[in-house]
Amino acid sequence: MIGRIKEVLANAQPEETVTIQGWIRTKRELKEFAFIEVNDGSSMANIQAILNTDLPDYTTLLKQLNTGTSVEVTGKIVPSPGKGQRIELQASSLKIYGSSDPETYPLQKKRHSFEFLRTIGHLRSRTNTMGAVMRVRNACAAAIHQFFQDREFLWVHTPIITASDCEGAGELFTVTNLDLNKAPKTDNNGIDYTQDFFGRRAYLTVSGQLEAEVMAMAFGNVYTFGPTFRAENSNTSRHLAEFWMVEPEMAFCDLTGDRELAEAFLKYIFKTVLEKCPEDMEFFNKRIDDSVLATADNIINNQFETITYTEAISLLEKADKKFEYPYNWGVDLQSEHERYLAEELFKKPVIVTDYPKEIKAFYMRLNDDNKTVAAMDVLAPKIGEIIGGSQREERLDILESRIKEQDIDPQELWWYLDLRRYGSVPHAGFGLGFERLVQFMTGMNNIRDVIPFPRTPLSAEF
Ligand code: 4AD
Ligand code: MG
């Protein structure tokens, strides 16, 4: 039987015969025999196979066993005399699937920089760090589904192509099949999208929220988890043009319920991933950021701080620190402010609520002060904003005037407004940036290194 290396390393007993398949990480040749270390992506650890000179065609075989070569090895499990592993594999047969030229294969033994690895996006997943990232990413995604499924939230699939700009920030990618060189024109020389595929201008979604609200008004508690797109020209270590977002939406729920869900949600994911991927998490703690495990422990065991935006501004005023950007009441918090609050002041996630209405999206519920909205951002140490959410405006007249205030055409949102005409209820939800979560969890510095194929300005090759 062919075993996954993780499974073999954990459970195989001496004298058992096993077969493994994978890619060679290293080879060491001695006089009497050679060692190869093989990895199949199932775990950080490689299995060590011993090749004796009596293997058929030993000498020619050995020449081809280079880093990157794909192999199948069958042999007997033996206790390992070496340190750091319980067992090894005494090879009785070895098959090469594909060779790998050591002169040109870019992944050699030495440690490569993450910048360099991004230039070989098709191979970098074969490194220790990327392997650990992808396994943790997978465990995060599984934990997210488990969390919501355990609570009877319905997983709904919101569209990727949409006609509305949920966030009103104008960071949309247009989806068209018009030939841009000879696109039909309107009277004032714009592109005539009525002749486009959808008969109107369509975009890649920036958020599944509006459609999730539709579904929440039928099913109560729902969530969507899918790719979202923003043509934000910000080349930072926290922004992608294509990223995944998790968006729960709850009917009959206010901002307090929303906050509580967000906190329970993050705690659950951290706890589950620590249980599922202990070796990978230890690796991050050792090799990437030595506060990773302490951060996880802090998230799981301490209550998050909650402050209002107004309190946040006065805390910034009191801070003994120079900020690059101004922070008067009414101005959006910059990443440096968010990080100061979470990382330096409270040293744990901080939930900031009740932002000025001018800096938040049209759908957020207006507070009684007429100045702020029932918004909440969860700010994480090192990352800044990781979750953005709010209670939604369920009152038709107020929503209509907020839409006008923000210069949005109410016609475009007629169906969204209808939700307030027929059986409207208080409701709330949030969006978690999935890659920011994985960054937070692993301590990885750059968001491009926690997604298999990052999409950023001027970069979409792999
Ligand atoms: O705060 P945002 O813009 O909120 C929304 O889109 C709401 N419609 C969510 C909701 O209430 N259902 O985005 C939510 C989160 C941010 O907190 C951040 O973590 C992440 O998405 N995010 C990005 N992640 C990577 N790259 C980008 N360009 C991101 N923009 C936002
Ligand atoms: Mg936000």
Short mmCIF file of C-alpha atoms and ligand atoms in Angstrom, two decimals:
data_model
loop_
_atom_site.label_atom_id
_atom_site.label_comp_id
_atom_site.label_asym_id
_atom_site.label_seq_id
_atom_site.Cartn_x
_atom_site.Cartn_y
_atom_site.Cartn_z
CA MET A 1 0.00 0.00 0.00
CA ILE A 2 1.17 3.53 -0.74
CA GLY A 3 1.35 5.63 2.40
CA ARG A 4 1.41 9.34 2.97
CA ILE A 5 4.69 10.26 4.65
CA LYS A 6 3.00 11.97 7.60
CA GLU A 7 1.06 8.80 8.30
CA VAL A 8 4.11 6.54 7.87
CA LEU A 9 6.26 8.67 10.17
CA ALA A 10 3.58 8.63 12.84
CA ASN A 11 2.43 5.05 12.71
CA ALA A 12 4.61 2.63 10.74
CA GLN A 13 6.37 -0.03 12.82
CA PRO A 14 9.77 -1.68 12.25
CA GLU A 15 9.65 -4.66 9.86
CA GLU A 16 6.60 -3.26 8.06
CA THR A 17 6.96 -2.84 4.31
CA VAL A 18 5.74 0.47 2.97
CA THR A 19 5.77 2.44 -0.25
CA ILE A 20 5.95 6.21 -0.35
CA GLN A 21 5.86 8.70 -3.22
CA GLY A 22 7.24 12.21 -3.25
CA TRP A 23 9.97 14.63 -4.23
CA ILE A 24 13.56 14.42 -3.11
CA ARG A 25 14.64 17.25 -0.85
CA THR A 26 18.23 16.19 -0.24
CA LYS A 27 20.66 13.41 -1.03
CA ARG A 28 23.78 12.42 0.88
CA GLU A 29 26.23 9.94 -0.58
CA LEU A 30 28.53 7.87 1.57
CA LYS A 31 30.85 5.09 0.44
CA GLU A 32 28.67 2.13 1.29
CA PHE A 33 25.25 3.66 0.87
CA ALA A 34 23.30 6.88 0.33
CA PHE A 35 20.47 8.71 2.07
CA ILE A 36 17.66 10.56 0.43
CA GLU A 37 15.07 12.69 2.18
CA VAL A 38 11.68 12.59 0.54
CA ASN A 39 8.75 14.93 1.09
CA ASP A 40 5.20 14.55 -0.21
CA GLY A 41 3.62 17.70 1.24
CA SER A 42 1.67 15.82 3.90
CA SER A 43 3.88 17.21 6.64
CA MET A 44 6.90 19.33 7.33
CA ALA A 45 8.96 16.23 8.10
CA ASN A 46 10.67 14.23 5.37
CA ILE A 47 11.14 10.52 5.45
CA GLN A 48 14.71 9.36 5.20
CA ALA A 49 15.36 6.42 2.89
CA ILE A 50 18.59 4.44 2.91
CA LEU A 51 19.81 3.17 -0.44
CA ASN A 52 22.31 0.35 -0.37
CA THR A 53 24.77 -0.37 -3.15
CA ASP A 54 22.95 -3.63 -3.89
CA LEU A 55 19.95 -1.78 -5.34
CA PRO A 56 19.71 -2.57 -9.08
CA ASP A 57 21.71 -0.03 -11.17
CA TYR A 58 22.80 1.73 -7.99
CA THR A 59 25.38 3.99 -9.60
CA THR A 60 23.26 5.25 -12.49
CA LEU A 61 20.27 5.54 -10.21
CA LEU A 62 22.15 7.65 -7.71
CA LYS A 63 23.18 10.17 -10.36
CA GLN A 64 19.55 10.92 -11.05
CA LEU A 65 18.46 11.26 -7.46
CA ASN A 66 18.73 15.00 -7.22
CA THR A 67 16.75 17.61 -5.35
CA GLY A 68 13.34 17.88 -6.98
CA THR A 69 13.31 14.40 -8.55
CA SER A 70 10.02 12.58 -8.07
CA VAL A 71 10.30 9.03 -6.77
CA GLU A 72 8.48 6.04 -5.41
CA VAL A 73 10.36 4.12 -2.75
CA THR A 74 9.42 0.74 -1.33
CA GLY A 75 11.19 -0.80 1.60
CA LYS A 76 11.21 -1.98 5.13
CA ILE A 77 10.77 0.32 8.11
CA VAL A 78 13.76 0.23 10.45
CA PRO A 79 14.40 2.11 13.68
CA SER A 80 16.52 5.15 12.98
CA PRO A 81 19.88 5.48 14.68
CA GLY A 82 19.92 9.13 13.69
CA LYS A 83 18.62 11.99 15.81
CA GLY A 84 15.30 13.65 15.11
CA GLN A 85 13.45 10.74 13.59
CA ARG A 86 11.95 7.58 14.98
CA ILE A 87 12.19 5.45 11.87
CA GLU A 88 13.64 5.35 8.39
CA LEU A 89 13.03 3.39 5.25
CA GLN A 90 15.47 0.72 4.07
CA ALA A 91 14.82 0.90 0.32
CA SER A 92 14.38 -2.38 -1.56
CA SER A 93 13.19 -0.77 -4.76
CA LEU A 94 13.11 2.72 -6.14
CA LYS A 95 11.34 4.11 -9.16
CA ILE A 96 12.03 7.49 -10.68
CA TYR A 97 9.01 9.31 -12.12
CA GLY A 98 10.68 12.50 -13.28
CA SER A 99 14.25 13.64 -12.98
CA SER A 100 15.27 17.16 -12.01
CA ASP A 101 18.40 18.74 -13.42
CA PRO A 102 20.54 19.96 -10.52
CA GLU A 103 22.16 22.56 -12.78
CA THR A 104 18.90 24.37 -13.44
CA TYR A 105 16.43 23.41 -10.67
CA PRO A 106 16.02 26.69 -8.78
CA LEU A 107 15.33 25.21 -5.34
CA GLN A 108 18.59 24.12 -3.88
CA LYS A 109 19.52 23.33 -0.31
CA LYS A 110 20.18 26.90 0.76
CA ARG A 111 17.45 29.11 2.17
CA HIS A 112 15.92 31.31 -0.48
CA SER A 113 14.40 34.72 0.16
CA PHE A 114 10.63 35.07 -0.09
CA GLU A 115 11.15 37.67 -2.82
CA PHE A 116 13.05 35.16 -4.89
CA LEU A 117 10.48 32.44 -4.21
CA ARG A 118 7.74 34.72 -5.58
CA THR A 119 9.51 34.66 -8.94
CA ILE A 120 9.12 30.89 -9.01
CA GLY A 121 5.49 30.70 -7.96
CA HIS A 122 5.14 27.34 -9.69
CA LEU A 123 7.81 25.71 -7.50
CA ARG A 124 7.79 27.56 -4.20
CA SER A 125 5.11 25.35 -2.67
CA ARG A 126 7.80 22.68 -2.40
CA THR A 127 9.64 24.63 0.28
CA ASN A 128 9.23 24.11 4.03
CA THR A 129 7.72 27.51 4.67
CA MET A 130 5.22 27.41 1.83
CA GLY A 131 4.30 23.86 2.75
CA ALA A 132 3.54 24.94 6.30
CA VAL A 133 1.62 28.01 5.10
CA MET A 134 -0.58 25.99 2.77
CA ARG A 135 -1.37 23.36 5.40
CA VAL A 136 -2.25 26.04 7.96
CA ARG A 137 -4.31 27.86 5.34
CA ASN A 138 -6.21 24.66 4.66
CA ALA A 139 -6.77 24.08 8.38
CA CYS A 140 -8.07 27.65 8.76
CA ALA A 141 -10.55 27.16 5.92
CA ALA A 142 -11.75 23.86 7.35
CA ALA A 143 -12.11 25.40 10.84
CA ILE A 144 -14.15 28.27 9.40
CA HIS A 145 -16.63 25.90 7.82
CA GLN A 146 -16.76 23.79 10.96
CA PHE A 147 -17.44 26.82 13.14
CA PHE A 148 -20.40 27.93 11.06
CA GLN A 149 -21.73 24.47 10.33
CA ASP A 150 -21.73 23.66 14.08
CA ARG A 151 -23.85 26.77 14.59
CA GLU A 152 -26.25 25.95 11.75
CA PHE A 153 -25.21 28.83 9.51
CA LEU A 154 -26.12 28.12 5.91
CA TRP A 155 -23.19 28.31 3.51
CA VAL A 156 -24.44 30.39 0.59
CA HIS A 157 -22.58 30.99 -2.65
CA THR A 158 -22.69 34.62 -3.64
CA PRO A 159 -21.79 35.65 -7.17
CA ILE A 160 -18.34 36.64 -8.35
CA ILE A 161 -19.74 38.74 -11.18
CA THR A 162 -21.96 41.50 -9.90
CA ALA A 163 -23.41 44.85 -10.92
CA SER A 164 -23.00 46.64 -7.58
CA ASP A 165 -20.12 48.23 -5.72
CA CYS A 166 -20.82 47.04 -2.20
CA GLU A 167 -18.16 49.15 -0.52
CA GLY A 168 -18.74 52.22 -2.70
CA ALA A 169 -15.00 52.69 -2.95
CA GLY A 170 -14.81 52.47 -6.73
CA GLU A 171 -12.10 49.83 -6.68
CA LEU A 172 -13.82 47.64 -9.21
CA PHE A 173 -12.54 45.49 -12.03
CA THR A 174 -14.90 45.59 -15.00
CA VAL A 175 -15.96 42.28 -16.53
CA THR A 176 -16.56 42.60 -20.25
CA ASN A 177 -16.31 40.62 -23.45
CA LEU A 178 -16.38 43.70 -25.66
CA ASP A 179 -13.42 44.17 -27.95
CA LEU A 180 -12.04 47.30 -26.32
CA ASN A 181 -10.51 48.46 -29.62
CA LYS A 182 -13.89 48.74 -31.25
CA ALA A 183 -16.28 48.94 -28.34
CA PRO A 184 -19.68 50.51 -29.07
CA LYS A 185 -19.87 54.09 -27.81
CA THR A 186 -22.56 56.14 -26.11
CA ASP A 187 -23.46 59.68 -27.22
CA ASN A 188 -20.88 61.20 -24.90
CA ASN A 189 -18.20 58.83 -26.14
CA GLY A 190 -18.17 56.43 -23.20
CA ILE A 191 -18.34 52.68 -23.73
CA ASP A 192 -21.91 51.55 -24.32
CA TYR A 193 -22.24 48.70 -21.85
CA THR A 194 -25.86 48.08 -22.80
CA GLN A 195 -24.32 46.22 -25.73
CA ASP A 196 -22.00 44.24 -23.49
CA PHE A 197 -22.49 40.60 -22.46
CA PHE A 198 -24.74 41.33 -19.48
CA GLY A 199 -26.49 44.29 -21.09
CA ARG A 200 -25.02 46.52 -18.43
CA ARG A 201 -21.68 47.21 -16.85
CA ALA A 202 -20.62 44.33 -14.61
CA TYR A 203 -17.74 43.91 -12.20
CA LEU A 204 -15.82 41.38 -10.16
CA THR A 205 -17.29 41.49 -6.68
CA VAL A 206 -15.56 43.40 -3.88
CA SER A 207 -17.70 41.64 -1.25
CA GLY A 208 -20.51 39.11 -1.10
CA GLN A 209 -22.28 41.04 1.62
CA LEU A 210 -25.24 42.50 -0.24
CA GLU A 211 -26.19 39.10 -1.60
CA ALA A 212 -25.51 37.49 1.79
CA GLU A 213 -28.05 39.94 3.24
CA VAL A 214 -30.60 38.69 0.72
CA MET A 215 -29.99 35.14 1.88
CA ALA A 216 -30.03 36.08 5.59
CA MET A 217 -33.51 37.54 5.05
CA ALA A 218 -34.64 34.03 4.14
CA PHE A 219 -32.45 31.73 6.22
CA GLY A 220 -31.54 33.74 9.32
CA ASN A 221 -27.87 32.94 9.68
CA VAL A 222 -25.72 32.47 6.59
CA TYR A 223 -22.12 32.85 5.50
CA THR A 224 -20.28 33.20 2.26
CA PHE A 225 -16.62 32.34 1.72
CA GLY A 226 -15.16 33.17 -1.63
CA PRO A 227 -12.76 35.23 -3.68
CA THR A 228 -13.20 39.00 -3.79
CA PHE A 229 -11.41 41.53 -5.96
CA ARG A 230 -10.20 45.05 -5.44
CA ALA A 231 -8.43 47.22 -7.96
CA GLU A 232 -6.71 49.00 -5.13
CA ASN A 233 -3.38 50.25 -6.30
CA SER A 234 -1.76 49.78 -2.94
CA ASN A 235 1.42 47.82 -3.00
CA THR A 236 1.55 46.93 0.67
CA SER A 237 2.27 43.76 2.58
CA ARG A 238 -1.44 43.61 3.56
CA HIS A 239 -3.24 44.11 0.25
CA LEU A 240 -4.04 41.77 -2.60
CA ALA A 241 -6.07 42.49 -5.71
CA GLU A 242 -7.68 39.05 -5.32
CA PHE A 243 -8.28 37.80 -1.81
CA TRP A 244 -10.69 35.48 -0.04
CA MET A 245 -13.27 36.78 2.35
CA VAL A 246 -15.46 35.06 4.91
CA GLU A 247 -18.71 36.91 5.47
CA PRO A 248 -21.32 35.79 7.98
CA GLU A 249 -24.64 37.62 8.00
CA MET A 250 -27.19 37.25 10.79
CA ALA A 251 -30.83 38.27 10.85
CA PHE A 252 -32.28 39.45 14.17
CA CYS A 253 -28.83 40.47 15.33
CA ASP A 254 -27.27 43.74 16.48
CA LEU A 255 -23.71 45.01 16.75
CA THR A 256 -23.14 43.31 20.11
CA GLY A 257 -24.10 39.93 18.68
CA ASP A 258 -21.85 40.63 15.71
CA ARG A 259 -18.90 41.45 17.96
CA GLU A 260 -19.43 38.37 20.04
CA LEU A 261 -19.54 36.18 16.98
CA ALA A 262 -16.32 37.68 15.62
CA GLU A 263 -14.47 37.04 18.85
CA ALA A 264 -15.74 33.48 19.29
CA PHE A 265 -14.93 32.84 15.64
CA LEU A 266 -11.28 33.94 15.85
CA LYS A 267 -10.78 32.03 19.10
CA TYR A 268 -12.18 28.87 17.56
CA ILE A 269 -10.00 29.08 14.45
CA PHE A 270 -6.79 29.59 16.43
CA LYS A 271 -7.61 26.75 18.79
CA THR A 272 -8.48 24.35 16.00
CA VAL A 273 -5.43 25.16 13.90
CA LEU A 274 -3.11 24.68 16.89
CA GLU A 275 -4.62 21.25 17.37
CA LYS A 276 -4.50 20.32 13.69
CA CYS A 277 -1.10 21.73 12.73
CA PRO A 278 1.13 21.72 15.83
CA GLU A 279 4.36 21.07 13.90
CA ASP A 280 3.73 23.75 11.33
CA MET A 281 2.84 26.27 14.04
CA GLU A 282 6.02 25.42 15.92
CA PHE A 283 7.96 25.90 12.73
CA PHE A 284 6.53 29.42 12.33
CA ASN A 285 7.36 30.21 15.92
CA LYS A 286 10.92 29.03 15.48
CA ARG A 287 11.74 30.26 12.01
CA ILE A 288 9.41 33.13 11.12
CA ASP A 289 8.23 35.01 14.20
CA ASP A 290 8.91 33.91 17.77
CA SER A 291 5.66 35.43 19.04
CA VAL A 292 3.37 33.20 16.95
CA LEU A 293 2.53 30.70 19.70
CA ALA A 294 2.20 33.36 22.38
CA THR A 295 -0.14 35.31 20.09
CA ALA A 296 -2.29 32.25 19.52
CA ASP A 297 -2.43 31.64 23.26
CA ASN A 298 -3.34 35.28 23.85
CA ILE A 299 -6.18 35.13 21.30
CA ILE A 300 -7.60 31.93 22.72
CA ASN A 301 -7.43 32.87 26.39
CA ASN A 302 -7.96 36.62 26.68
CA GLN A 303 -11.01 38.69 26.06
CA PHE A 304 -10.66 41.16 23.21
CA GLU A 305 -10.72 44.85 24.06
CA THR A 306 -13.67 46.89 22.80
CA ILE A 307 -13.50 50.67 22.43
CA THR A 308 -15.42 53.21 20.39
CA TYR A 309 -13.80 55.13 17.56
CA THR A 310 -14.09 58.29 19.68
CA GLU A 311 -12.19 56.59 22.50
CA ALA A 312 -9.62 55.34 20.00
CA ILE A 313 -8.96 58.91 18.84
CA SER A 314 -8.46 60.14 22.38
CA LEU A 315 -6.11 57.22 23.10
CA LEU A 316 -4.07 58.21 20.05
CA GLU A 317 -3.97 61.79 21.32
CA LYS A 318 -2.58 60.56 24.62
CA ALA A 319 -0.04 58.28 22.96
CA ASP A 320 3.58 59.07 23.56
CA LYS A 321 4.36 58.45 19.92
CA LYS A 322 4.73 60.32 16.66
CA PHE A 323 2.47 59.14 13.87
CA GLU A 324 3.04 59.76 10.21
CA TYR A 325 -0.66 60.35 9.47
CA PRO A 326 -3.03 62.73 11.30
CA TYR A 327 -5.85 61.29 13.39
CA ASN A 328 -8.47 63.94 14.20
CA TRP A 329 -12.02 62.84 14.83
CA GLY A 330 -13.62 62.16 11.47
CA VAL A 331 -10.51 60.79 9.77
CA ASP A 332 -10.14 57.08 9.06
CA LEU A 333 -7.59 55.21 11.15
CA GLN A 334 -4.41 54.31 9.29
CA SER A 335 -2.66 51.02 9.69
CA GLU A 336 -0.05 52.63 12.00
CA HIS A 337 -2.84 53.82 14.34
CA GLU A 338 -4.54 50.46 14.30
CA ARG A 339 -1.29 48.71 15.05
CA TYR A 340 -0.45 51.09 17.86
CA LEU A 341 -3.77 50.30 19.57
CA ALA A 342 -3.61 46.52 19.13
CA GLU A 343 0.10 45.89 19.30
CA GLU A 344 1.48 48.43 21.70
CA LEU A 345 -1.35 49.70 23.86
CA PHE A 346 -3.62 46.71 24.47
CA LYS A 347 -1.33 43.94 23.21
CA LYS A 348 -4.30 41.96 21.94
CA PRO A 349 -7.08 42.31 19.38
CA VAL A 350 -9.07 45.50 19.75
CA ILE A 351 -12.59 45.93 18.43
CA VAL A 352 -13.24 49.53 17.47
CA THR A 353 -16.92 50.44 17.11
CA ASP A 354 -19.07 53.39 16.08
CA TYR A 355 -17.07 55.13 13.38
CA PRO A 356 -18.06 58.47 11.84
CA LYS A 357 -20.64 57.84 9.13
CA GLU A 358 -18.67 59.78 6.50
CA ILE A 359 -15.83 57.26 6.43
CA LYS A 360 -17.94 54.11 6.31
CA ALA A 361 -20.10 52.41 3.68
CA PHE A 362 -23.71 53.39 3.01
CA TYR A 363 -25.23 50.21 4.45
CA MET A 364 -24.03 50.68 8.05
CA ARG A 365 -26.72 51.48 10.60
CA LEU A 366 -26.93 55.11 11.67
CA ASN A 367 -26.61 55.60 15.43
CA ASP A 368 -28.92 57.89 17.41
CA ASP A 369 -26.25 60.60 17.51
CA ASN A 370 -26.70 60.95 13.71
CA LYS A 371 -22.93 61.18 13.45
CA THR A 372 -21.67 57.65 13.83
CA VAL A 373 -22.65 54.26 12.47
CA ALA A 374 -22.83 50.84 14.14
CA ALA A 375 -19.58 49.65 12.62
CA MET A 376 -16.90 47.43 14.09
CA ASP A 377 -13.37 46.75 12.94
CA VAL A 378 -11.31 44.07 14.63
CA LEU A 379 -7.70 45.22 14.78
CA ALA A 380 -5.00 42.63 15.26
CA PRO A 381 -1.45 43.12 16.48
CA LYS A 382 0.99 43.31 13.52
CA ILE A 383 -1.80 43.21 10.95
CA GLY A 384 -4.15 46.05 11.77
CA GLU A 385 -7.68 45.57 10.43
CA ILE A 386 -8.45 41.89 10.05
CA ILE A 387 -12.26 42.06 10.22
CA GLY A 388 -14.61 44.80 9.12
CA GLY A 389 -18.29 44.54 9.99
CA SER A 390 -21.41 46.35 11.06
CA GLN A 391 -25.04 46.27 11.95
CA ARG A 392 -26.87 47.06 8.72
CA GLU A 393 -29.34 49.90 8.20
CA GLU A 394 -32.73 48.15 8.22
CA ARG A 395 -34.86 51.34 8.08
CA LEU A 396 -35.86 52.18 4.52
CA ASP A 397 -36.03 55.96 4.81
CA ILE A 398 -32.67 56.28 6.55
CA LEU A 399 -31.01 53.89 4.13
CA GLU A 400 -32.37 55.87 1.20
CA SER A 401 -30.99 59.12 2.54
CA ARG A 402 -27.59 57.52 3.28
CA ILE A 403 -27.46 56.26 -0.30
CA LYS A 404 -28.18 59.76 -1.58
CA GLU A 405 -25.60 61.29 0.76
CA GLN A 406 -22.97 59.05 -0.77
CA ASP A 407 -23.99 59.86 -4.35
CA ILE A 408 -25.04 56.36 -5.17
CA ASP A 409 -27.88 55.85 -7.64
CA PRO A 410 -30.72 54.23 -5.64
CA GLN A 411 -31.97 52.60 -8.87
CA GLU A 412 -28.90 50.41 -8.85
CA LEU A 413 -29.86 49.08 -5.42
CA TRP A 414 -33.62 48.67 -5.86
CA TRP A 415 -33.52 45.03 -4.85
CA TYR A 416 -31.39 45.81 -1.79
CA LEU A 417 -33.90 48.49 -0.77
CA ASP A 418 -36.72 46.01 -1.29
CA LEU A 419 -35.32 43.95 1.60
CA ARG A 420 -36.26 46.95 3.77
CA ARG A 421 -39.74 47.08 2.23
CA TYR A 422 -40.70 43.49 2.83
CA GLY A 423 -40.07 41.98 6.24
CA SER A 424 -37.05 44.03 7.24
CA VAL A 425 -35.29 43.02 10.46
CA PRO A 426 -32.25 44.24 12.36
CA HIS A 427 -29.27 42.33 11.05
CA ALA A 428 -25.52 42.38 11.19
CA GLY A 429 -22.44 40.71 9.78
CA PHE A 430 -18.78 41.06 9.08
CA GLY A 431 -16.03 40.23 6.63
CA LEU A 432 -12.82 38.50 7.61
CA GLY A 433 -9.91 38.90 5.23
CA PHE A 434 -8.83 35.28 4.93
CA GLU A 435 -5.22 35.99 3.94
CA ARG A 436 -4.84 38.50 6.76
CA LEU A 437 -5.99 35.78 9.12
CA VAL A 438 -3.39 33.37 7.74
CA GLN A 439 -0.76 36.10 8.07
CA PHE A 440 -1.77 36.75 11.64
CA MET A 441 -1.74 33.04 12.45
CA THR A 442 1.64 32.27 10.87
CA GLY A 443 3.53 35.51 11.47
CA MET A 444 4.30 35.73 7.75
CA ASN A 445 5.29 39.25 6.96
CA ASN A 446 3.94 39.61 3.45
CA ILE A 447 0.42 38.73 2.36
CA ARG A 448 1.82 37.53 -0.99
CA ASP A 449 3.34 34.59 0.84
CA VAL A 450 0.16 33.21 2.35
CA ILE A 451 -1.80 32.66 -0.87
CA PRO A 452 -0.63 30.17 -3.52
CA PHE A 453 -0.92 32.59 -6.44
CA PRO A 454 -0.89 36.23 -5.34
CA ARG A 455 -2.56 38.85 -7.53
CA THR A 456 -1.14 42.32 -6.98
CA PRO A 457 -0.55 45.35 -9.21
CA LEU A 458 1.64 44.30 -12.18
CA SER A 459 1.72 40.70 -11.05
CA ALA A 460 -0.49 37.88 -12.27
CA GLU A 461 1.92 35.47 -13.93
CA PHE A 462 1.48 32.19 -12.12
O1 4AD B 1 -13.59 46.09 5.61
P1 4AD B 1 -14.01 45.50 4.30
O2 4AD B 1 -13.87 46.34 3.10
O3 4AD B 1 -15.51 45.05 4.54
C1 4AD B 1 -16.36 44.57 3.60
O4 4AD B 1 -16.08 44.30 2.47
C2 4AD B 1 -17.72 44.25 4.17
N1 4AD B 1 -18.67 44.18 3.04
C3 4AD B 1 -17.66 42.98 4.96
C4 4AD B 1 -18.99 42.61 5.59
O5 4AD B 1 -19.43 43.30 6.49
N2 4AD B 1 -19.60 41.54 5.14
O6 4AD B 1 -13.22 44.14 4.06
C5 4AD B 1 -13.28 43.10 5.01
C6 4AD B 1 -11.90 42.55 5.31
C7 4AD B 1 -10.93 43.58 5.87
O7 4AD B 1 -11.10 43.73 7.25
C8 4AD B 1 -9.60 42.97 5.52
O8 4AD B 1 -9.25 41.96 6.45
C9 4AD B 1 -9.88 42.29 4.21
O9 4AD B 1 -11.28 42.11 4.09
N3 4AD B 1 -9.40 43.06 3.06
C10 4AD B 1 -8.34 42.73 2.32
N4 4AD B 1 -7.49 41.71 2.39
C11 4AD B 1 -6.50 41.64 1.48
N5 4AD B 1 -6.33 42.52 0.48
C12 4AD B 1 -7.18 43.59 0.35
N6 4AD B 1 -7.02 44.43 -0.66
C13 4AD B 1 -8.24 43.72 1.30
N7 4AD B 1 -9.23 44.61 1.47
C14 4AD B 1 -9.93 44.19 2.54
MG MG B 2 -12.80 47.82 6.34
#
